[in-house]
Amino acid sequence: MKNEKIKIAILGATGSVGQKFIELLADHPWFEIHELAASEKSAGKKYSDAVNWVMQSKLRKDLAEKVILNCTPVLESKIVFSALDASVAGELEADFAKAGYVVISNARNHRFDEDVPLIVPEINSEHLELVNSQKFGKGVIVTNPNCSTIGLVMALKPLYDNFGIESVNVVTMQAISGGGYPGVPSMDIIDNVIPFIGGEEEKIEKEPGKILGSISGSKIDYSKINISAQCNRVGVIDGHTECVQVKLKKNATKNDIVNAWNNFSGEPQKLKLPFAPVHPIIYLDGEKYPQPKMHRNLENGMAVSVGRLRECTLFDYKFVVLSHNTVRGAAGGTILIAELMKAKGYLDKYL
Ligand code: NAP
């Protein structure tokens, strides 16, 4: 690559994840935001007029002035980050891929296409090979998992590799920003817990099987990990907390498990990718940790915090996992995938 940064476009730039992309990419060493796209309702407007900016950082002036484009595959940027609503993402992302774009998506629609990788860069970077035999033609689609899946599967991976996993039970307490902007009405969420998030339990039960699976030719052999999930929406702005119980295949002491978490790292750390957390999993000793308000921003929101490891009377062990849903669980995770693809040469022919 020349010394220029890679131009990228954000599809769904006005939403919860779209805004997080803008905030995180502000000073990225490799990528620069060239185009912003959203629905017809926003297209043609200046970004600052169309968006209700809810990030804690100031919106960059040059981006505030950018005119929002339609999500049609006539953009100049060949790499597009999708934060599109799932009701439209399936078709629009396929249109972009067919037209020769690299789409890295947060939406659920293509996650289970046989030839589309579902990537957590520390866990299954080798699954990117699937793009070499994709059906879309000139372009490709790569997907980022569900926000709760990412925290869970990161915490499970070192246990899966070292001790094997027989079964998992998980109960989530998910932040409001996970439902997009404006999300659940304040009258529904203040002073309340909502014990239902549409489609979420199925995603958490199914996605880890693909992520922990192994690549065989042009498809993934799923891992037969057995997971039961219950999901709740709680009055936290950012950060999904998950109470996990796990039954292992081999015996492990508490120390063995904490060491497995503390020693875990993957391809992003080896390649020293700009968004790679130095410690992807951080075990916290405090008996009241992890907590979203205190720990969601560890390693710039890219680390997964784990705590309260103890023996379980029903399973072998139980513990608590916390991860930032719009950073590690969405925009930051997607940027890390893009960095991995760049470092491994998957973007070369599109630049
Ligand atoms: P959101 O706040 O509702 O934003 C949705 C975006 O999609 C907006 O920019 C919206 O643009 C755009 N859009 C809607 N209809 C469109 C259309 N017909 N054509 C083009 N653009 C359209 O949702 P979000 O929370 O950012 O989530 C985005 C995606 O990421 C979803 O698929 C979600 O499931 C996934 N995800 C979210 C999280 C999270 O923590 N929030 C985590 C992981 C994955 P307008 O403003 O112009 O309507």
Coordinates of C-alpha atoms and ligand atoms in Angstrom, one line a residue:
M1 CA 0.0 0.0 0.0
K2 CA 1.1 3.6 -0.7
N3 CA 1.3 5.9 2.3
E4 CA -2.3 6.9 1.9
K5 CA -5.0 5.7 4.3
I6 CA -7.6 3.3 3.0
K7 CA -10.9 5.0 2.2
I8 CA -13.9 3.4 3.9
A9 CA -17.6 4.0 3.9
I10 CA -20.0 3.5 6.7
L11 CA -23.5 2.1 5.9
G12 CA -26.0 3.0 8.6
A13 CA -23.8 5.9 9.8
T14 CA -26.5 7.6 11.8
G15 CA -27.3 4.7 14.2
S16 CA -25.9 3.6 17.5
V17 CA -23.1 1.5 15.9
G18 CA -22.6 3.9 13.0
Q19 CA -21.8 6.7 15.5
K20 CA -19.4 4.5 17.3
F21 CA -17.6 3.8 14.1
I22 CA -17.2 7.5 13.5
E23 CA -15.9 8.0 17.0
L24 CA -13.4 5.1 16.9
L25 CA -12.1 5.8 13.4
A26 CA -11.3 9.5 14.2
D27 CA -7.5 8.9 14.3
H28 CA -7.2 5.5 12.8
P29 CA -3.7 4.9 11.4
W30 CA -4.8 2.9 8.4
F31 CA -8.5 3.8 7.6
E32 CA -10.2 7.1 6.9
I33 CA -13.9 7.7 6.7
H34 CA -14.6 8.8 3.1
E35 CA -18.3 8.3 2.8
L36 CA -21.3 8.1 5.1
A37 CA -24.5 6.5 4.0
A38 CA -27.9 5.9 5.7
S39 CA -31.6 5.6 4.7
E40 CA -33.5 7.7 2.2
K41 CA -34.8 9.8 5.2
S42 CA -31.2 10.9 5.9
A43 CA -29.6 10.9 2.5
G44 CA -28.9 14.4 1.0
K45 CA -28.7 16.0 4.5
K46 CA -25.5 17.1 6.2
Y47 CA -24.5 14.5 8.8
S48 CA -24.9 16.8 11.7
D49 CA -28.5 17.6 10.6
A50 CA -29.5 14.0 10.2
V51 CA -27.9 12.4 13.2
N52 CA -28.8 12.7 16.9
W53 CA -25.1 12.5 18.1
V54 CA -25.1 10.6 21.4
M55 CA -21.3 9.9 21.6
Q56 CA -19.3 11.4 24.5
S57 CA -16.7 12.8 22.1
K58 CA -17.2 15.9 19.9
L59 CA -18.3 15.1 16.3
R60 CA -15.5 16.0 14.0
K61 CA -16.2 19.1 11.9
D62 CA -15.4 17.7 8.5
L63 CA -17.7 14.7 9.2
A64 CA -20.5 16.9 10.5
E65 CA -20.4 18.7 7.2
K66 CA -20.4 15.5 5.0
V67 CA -23.5 14.9 3.0
I68 CA -25.1 11.5 3.7
L69 CA -25.4 9.2 0.7
N70 CA -27.8 6.5 -0.2
C71 CA -26.8 2.9 0.5
T72 CA -26.4 2.0 -3.1
P73 CA -23.3 0.4 -4.5
V74 CA -22.0 3.5 -6.4
L75 CA -19.6 4.6 -3.6
E76 CA -16.0 5.5 -4.1
S77 CA -14.8 3.5 -1.1
K78 CA -14.3 -0.1 -1.9
I79 CA -14.3 -1.2 1.8
V80 CA -17.6 -0.7 3.6
F81 CA -18.4 -1.1 7.3
S82 CA -22.1 -2.0 7.7
A83 CA -24.1 -0.9 10.7
L84 CA -27.4 -1.4 8.8
D85 CA -30.6 -2.3 10.4
A86 CA -31.2 -6.1 9.9
S87 CA -34.5 -5.4 8.1
V88 CA -32.5 -4.0 5.1
A89 CA -29.0 -5.3 5.6
G90 CA -29.4 -8.7 3.9
E91 CA -30.2 -7.4 0.4
L92 CA -28.1 -4.2 0.6
E93 CA -24.9 -5.9 1.7
A94 CA -25.3 -8.6 -1.0
D95 CA -25.8 -5.8 -3.6
F96 CA -22.5 -4.2 -2.5
A97 CA -20.6 -7.5 -2.5
K98 CA -21.9 -8.4 -6.0
A99 CA -20.8 -4.9 -7.2
G100 CA -17.2 -5.6 -6.0
Y101 CA -17.1 -4.2 -2.5
V102 CA -15.7 -5.7 0.7
V103 CA -18.5 -5.6 3.2
I104 CA -17.7 -6.1 6.9
S105 CA -21.0 -6.3 8.7
N106 CA -22.5 -6.1 12.1
A107 CA -25.9 -7.3 11.0
R108 CA -27.2 -10.8 11.6
N109 CA -28.4 -11.5 8.0
H110 CA -25.4 -13.3 6.4
R111 CA -23.8 -14.7 9.6
F112 CA -25.0 -18.3 8.7
D113 CA -24.4 -18.2 5.0
E114 CA -22.2 -21.3 4.4
D115 CA -19.5 -19.3 2.6
V116 CA -19.5 -16.2 4.9
P117 CA -17.0 -16.1 7.8
L118 CA -18.2 -15.1 11.3
I119 CA -15.1 -13.7 12.8
V120 CA -13.7 -12.9 16.2
P121 CA -10.1 -12.1 15.2
E122 CA -8.5 -13.6 18.3
I123 CA -10.4 -16.9 17.8
N124 CA -10.9 -17.9 14.2
S125 CA -8.9 -15.7 11.9
E126 CA -8.3 -18.7 9.6
H127 CA -12.0 -18.8 8.8
L128 CA -11.4 -15.7 6.6
E129 CA -10.3 -18.2 3.9
L130 CA -14.0 -18.7 3.2
V131 CA -14.0 -15.5 1.2
N132 CA -11.9 -17.1 -1.5
S133 CA -14.9 -19.2 -2.5
Q134 CA -17.8 -16.9 -1.9
K135 CA -20.8 -16.7 -4.2
F136 CA -21.0 -12.9 -4.5
G137 CA -18.6 -12.6 -7.4
K138 CA -16.2 -9.7 -7.3
G139 CA -16.8 -8.6 -3.7
V140 CA -17.1 -10.3 -0.3
I141 CA -19.0 -10.3 2.9
V142 CA -17.4 -10.9 6.3
T143 CA -19.5 -10.8 9.5
N144 CA -19.0 -9.8 13.1
P145 CA -21.0 -11.8 15.6
N146 CA -23.8 -10.7 17.9
C147 CA -22.6 -8.4 20.7
S148 CA -23.3 -10.8 23.6
T149 CA -21.9 -13.7 21.7
I150 CA -18.5 -12.0 21.3
G151 CA -18.0 -11.5 25.1
L152 CA -19.2 -15.0 25.8
V153 CA -17.1 -16.8 23.2
M154 CA -14.0 -14.9 24.1
A155 CA -14.3 -16.1 27.7
L156 CA -15.1 -19.6 26.5
K157 CA -12.3 -20.0 23.9
P158 CA -9.4 -20.6 26.4
L159 CA -11.5 -23.1 28.3
Y160 CA -12.6 -24.8 25.1
D161 CA -9.0 -25.2 24.0
N162 CA -7.5 -26.2 27.3
F163 CA -10.2 -28.3 29.0
G164 CA -13.0 -28.9 26.5
I165 CA -16.6 -27.7 27.1
E166 CA -19.6 -29.9 27.5
S167 CA -22.3 -27.4 28.2
V168 CA -22.9 -23.7 29.0
N169 CA -25.7 -21.8 30.6
V170 CA -25.7 -18.0 30.2
V171 CA -28.0 -15.3 31.5
T172 CA -27.3 -11.8 30.0
M173 CA -28.0 -8.3 31.3
Q174 CA -27.8 -6.2 28.1
A175 CA -27.3 -2.5 27.8
I176 CA -29.9 -0.2 26.1
S177 CA -27.5 0.9 23.3
G178 CA -27.6 -2.8 22.1
G179 CA -31.1 -2.1 20.8
G180 CA -30.0 0.7 18.5
Y181 CA -31.0 4.4 18.8
P182 CA -33.4 5.5 20.4
G183 CA -34.0 2.0 21.6
V184 CA -36.4 1.0 24.4
P185 CA -38.6 4.0 25.7
S186 CA -37.3 5.4 29.0
M187 CA -40.8 4.6 30.6
D188 CA -40.2 0.9 29.8
I189 CA -36.5 0.6 31.0
I190 CA -36.2 2.9 34.0
D191 CA -37.0 1.1 37.3
N192 CA -37.3 -2.1 35.3
V193 CA -35.7 -5.2 33.7
I194 CA -37.2 -6.6 30.5
P195 CA -36.8 -10.3 30.3
F196 CA -36.9 -10.6 26.5
I197 CA -34.8 -9.4 23.6
G198 CA -36.2 -10.7 20.2
G199 CA -34.0 -13.3 18.5
E200 CA -31.1 -12.8 20.9
E201 CA -31.2 -16.1 22.8
E202 CA -31.1 -18.1 19.5
K203 CA -28.1 -16.1 18.3
I204 CA -26.1 -16.7 21.5
E205 CA -26.9 -20.4 21.4
K206 CA -26.0 -20.9 17.7
E207 CA -23.2 -18.5 16.8
P208 CA -20.4 -19.9 19.1
G209 CA -20.7 -23.3 17.3
K210 CA -19.7 -21.6 14.0
I211 CA -17.0 -19.4 15.6
L212 CA -15.4 -22.3 17.5
G213 CA -15.8 -24.6 14.5
S214 CA -12.9 -25.6 12.2
I215 CA -12.5 -24.8 8.5
S216 CA -12.7 -27.7 6.2
G217 CA -12.2 -26.8 2.5
S218 CA -14.8 -24.2 1.7
K219 CA -17.0 -24.7 4.7
I220 CA -17.0 -24.7 8.5
D221 CA -17.5 -27.8 10.6
Y222 CA -19.5 -26.5 13.5
S223 CA -18.4 -27.2 17.1
K224 CA -21.0 -29.2 19.0
I225 CA -21.0 -26.9 22.0
N226 CA -24.3 -27.0 23.9
I227 CA -25.5 -23.6 25.1
S228 CA -28.7 -22.4 26.8
A229 CA -29.2 -18.6 27.0
Q230 CA -31.6 -16.2 28.7
C231 CA -31.5 -12.5 27.8
N232 CA -32.6 -9.4 29.7
R233 CA -32.5 -5.7 28.8
V234 CA -31.4 -3.6 31.8
G235 CA -31.0 0.1 32.4
V236 CA -27.3 0.4 31.6
I237 CA -26.2 2.6 28.6
D238 CA -23.2 0.5 27.4
G239 CA -21.8 -2.9 28.4
H240 CA -23.3 -6.3 28.4
T241 CA -22.9 -8.4 31.5
E242 CA -23.3 -12.2 31.3
C243 CA -23.5 -14.7 34.2
V244 CA -22.1 -18.0 32.8
Q245 CA -22.1 -21.5 34.1
V246 CA -19.9 -24.1 32.4
K247 CA -19.4 -27.8 32.4
L248 CA -15.9 -28.8 31.3
K249 CA -14.8 -32.1 29.6
K250 CA -11.5 -32.3 31.7
N251 CA -10.8 -31.4 35.3
A252 CA -9.4 -27.9 35.9
T253 CA -8.6 -26.0 39.0
K254 CA -9.7 -22.4 39.5
N255 CA -6.0 -21.5 39.0
D256 CA -5.8 -23.4 35.7
I257 CA -8.8 -21.4 34.4
V258 CA -7.6 -18.0 35.5
N259 CA -4.2 -18.8 33.9
A260 CA -5.9 -19.9 30.7
W261 CA -7.7 -16.5 30.5
N262 CA -4.7 -14.4 31.5
N263 CA -2.4 -16.2 28.9
F264 CA -4.9 -16.0 26.1
S265 CA -4.0 -14.0 23.0
G266 CA -4.5 -14.5 19.2
E267 CA -3.6 -13.3 15.8
P268 CA -4.4 -9.5 16.5
Q269 CA -1.9 -9.5 19.3
K270 CA 0.8 -11.3 17.3
L271 CA 0.3 -8.9 14.4
K272 CA 0.1 -5.9 16.8
L273 CA -3.0 -4.6 15.0
P274 CA -3.9 -1.0 16.0
F275 CA -7.2 -2.0 17.7
A276 CA -5.8 -5.2 19.3
P277 CA -6.1 -5.1 23.1
V278 CA -2.8 -6.1 24.7
H279 CA -4.8 -8.3 27.1
P280 CA -7.9 -9.5 25.3
I281 CA -9.3 -11.1 28.5
I282 CA -8.8 -9.4 31.8
Y283 CA -9.5 -11.4 35.0
L284 CA -10.6 -9.1 37.9
D285 CA -10.1 -10.4 41.4
G286 CA -12.6 -8.0 43.2
E287 CA -15.6 -9.9 44.5
K288 CA -18.0 -7.3 43.0
Y289 CA -16.3 -7.1 39.6
P290 CA -16.7 -6.8 36.7
Q291 CA -19.2 -3.9 36.5
P292 CA -20.2 -2.1 33.3
K293 CA -19.7 1.5 34.6
M294 CA -16.1 0.6 35.8
H295 CA -14.8 -1.9 33.4
R296 CA -16.5 -1.5 29.9
N297 CA -13.7 0.8 28.7
L298 CA -10.7 -1.3 29.6
E299 CA -8.2 -1.4 26.7
N300 CA -10.3 1.2 25.0
G301 CA -13.4 -1.0 25.2
M302 CA -11.7 -3.9 23.3
A303 CA -10.9 -6.2 26.3
V304 CA -13.4 -8.6 27.8
S305 CA -13.5 -8.5 31.6
V306 CA -14.1 -11.7 33.6
G307 CA -14.6 -12.1 37.3
R308 CA -16.3 -14.0 40.2
L309 CA -14.9 -17.4 39.1
R310 CA -16.2 -20.0 41.6
E311 CA -17.4 -23.6 41.8
C312 CA -20.9 -24.3 40.7
T313 CA -23.3 -26.8 42.3
L314 CA -25.0 -27.6 39.0
F315 CA -22.2 -27.2 36.5
D316 CA -18.4 -27.2 37.2
Y317 CA -17.8 -23.4 37.4
K318 CA -19.6 -20.1 37.2
F319 CA -18.3 -16.7 36.4
V320 CA -19.3 -13.2 35.1
V321 CA -18.3 -11.7 31.8
L322 CA -18.5 -8.1 30.7
S323 CA -17.9 -6.6 27.3
H324 CA -18.6 -3.2 25.6
N325 CA -21.4 -4.0 23.2
T326 CA -20.9 -1.2 20.7
V327 CA -17.0 -1.3 20.8
R328 CA -15.8 -4.9 21.1
G329 CA -19.3 -6.2 20.3
A330 CA -19.8 -4.1 17.2
A331 CA -17.8 -1.2 15.7
G332 CA -14.5 -2.0 17.4
G333 CA -14.8 -5.7 16.5
T334 CA -15.5 -4.8 12.9
I335 CA -12.5 -2.5 12.7
L336 CA -10.3 -5.2 14.2
I337 CA -11.6 -7.6 11.5
A338 CA -10.7 -5.0 8.8
E339 CA -7.2 -4.6 10.2
L340 CA -6.8 -8.4 10.3
M341 CA -7.9 -8.6 6.6
K342 CA -5.5 -5.8 5.7
A343 CA -2.6 -7.4 7.5
K344 CA -3.3 -10.8 5.9
G345 CA -3.5 -9.3 2.4
Y346 CA -7.3 -9.8 1.9
L347 CA -7.9 -6.2 1.0
D348 CA -5.0 -5.8 -1.4
K349 CA -6.9 -6.4 -4.6
Y350 CA -9.6 -3.8 -3.6
L351 CA -7.2 -0.9 -2.9
Ligands
NAP1 P1 -29.8 1.7 14.7 O1 -29.3 2.6 15.8 O2 -31.2 1.4 14.6 O3 -29.2 2.2 13.3 C1 -29.7 1.6 12.1 C2 -29.0 2.3 10.9 O4 -29.6 1.7 9.7 C3 -29.3 3.8 10.8 O5 -28.2 4.5 10.3 C4 -30.4 3.9 9.7 O6 -30.4 5.1 9.0 C5 -30.0 2.8 8.8 N1 -31.1 2.3 8.0 C6 -32.4 2.0 8.4 N2 -33.2 1.6 7.4 C7 -32.4 1.8 6.3 C8 -32.6 1.7 4.9 N3 -33.8 1.3 4.4 N4 -31.6 1.9 4.0 C9 -30.4 2.4 4.5 N5 -30.1 2.5 5.8 C10 -31.1 2.3 6.7 O7 -29.1 0.3 14.9 P2 -27.7 -0.1 15.6 O8 -27.8 -0.5 17.0 O9 -26.7 0.9 15.2 O10 -27.3 -1.5 14.9 C11 -26.9 -1.6 13.5 C12 -26.7 -3.0 13.2 O11 -25.7 -3.6 14.0 C13 -28.0 -3.9 13.4 O12 -28.1 -4.9 12.4 C14 -27.7 -4.5 14.8 O13 -28.4 -5.7 15.0 C15 -26.2 -4.7 14.7 N6 -25.5 -4.7 16.1 C16 -25.8 -3.7 17.0 C17 -25.1 -3.7 18.2 C18 -25.3 -2.7 19.3 O14 -24.7 -2.8 20.4 N7 -26.1 -1.7 19.0 C19 -24.1 -4.7 18.4 C20 -23.9 -5.7 17.5 C21 -24.6 -5.6 16.3 P3 -31.5 6.3 9.3 O15 -31.0 7.0 10.5 O16 -31.3 7.2 8.1 O17 -32.8 5.7 9.5

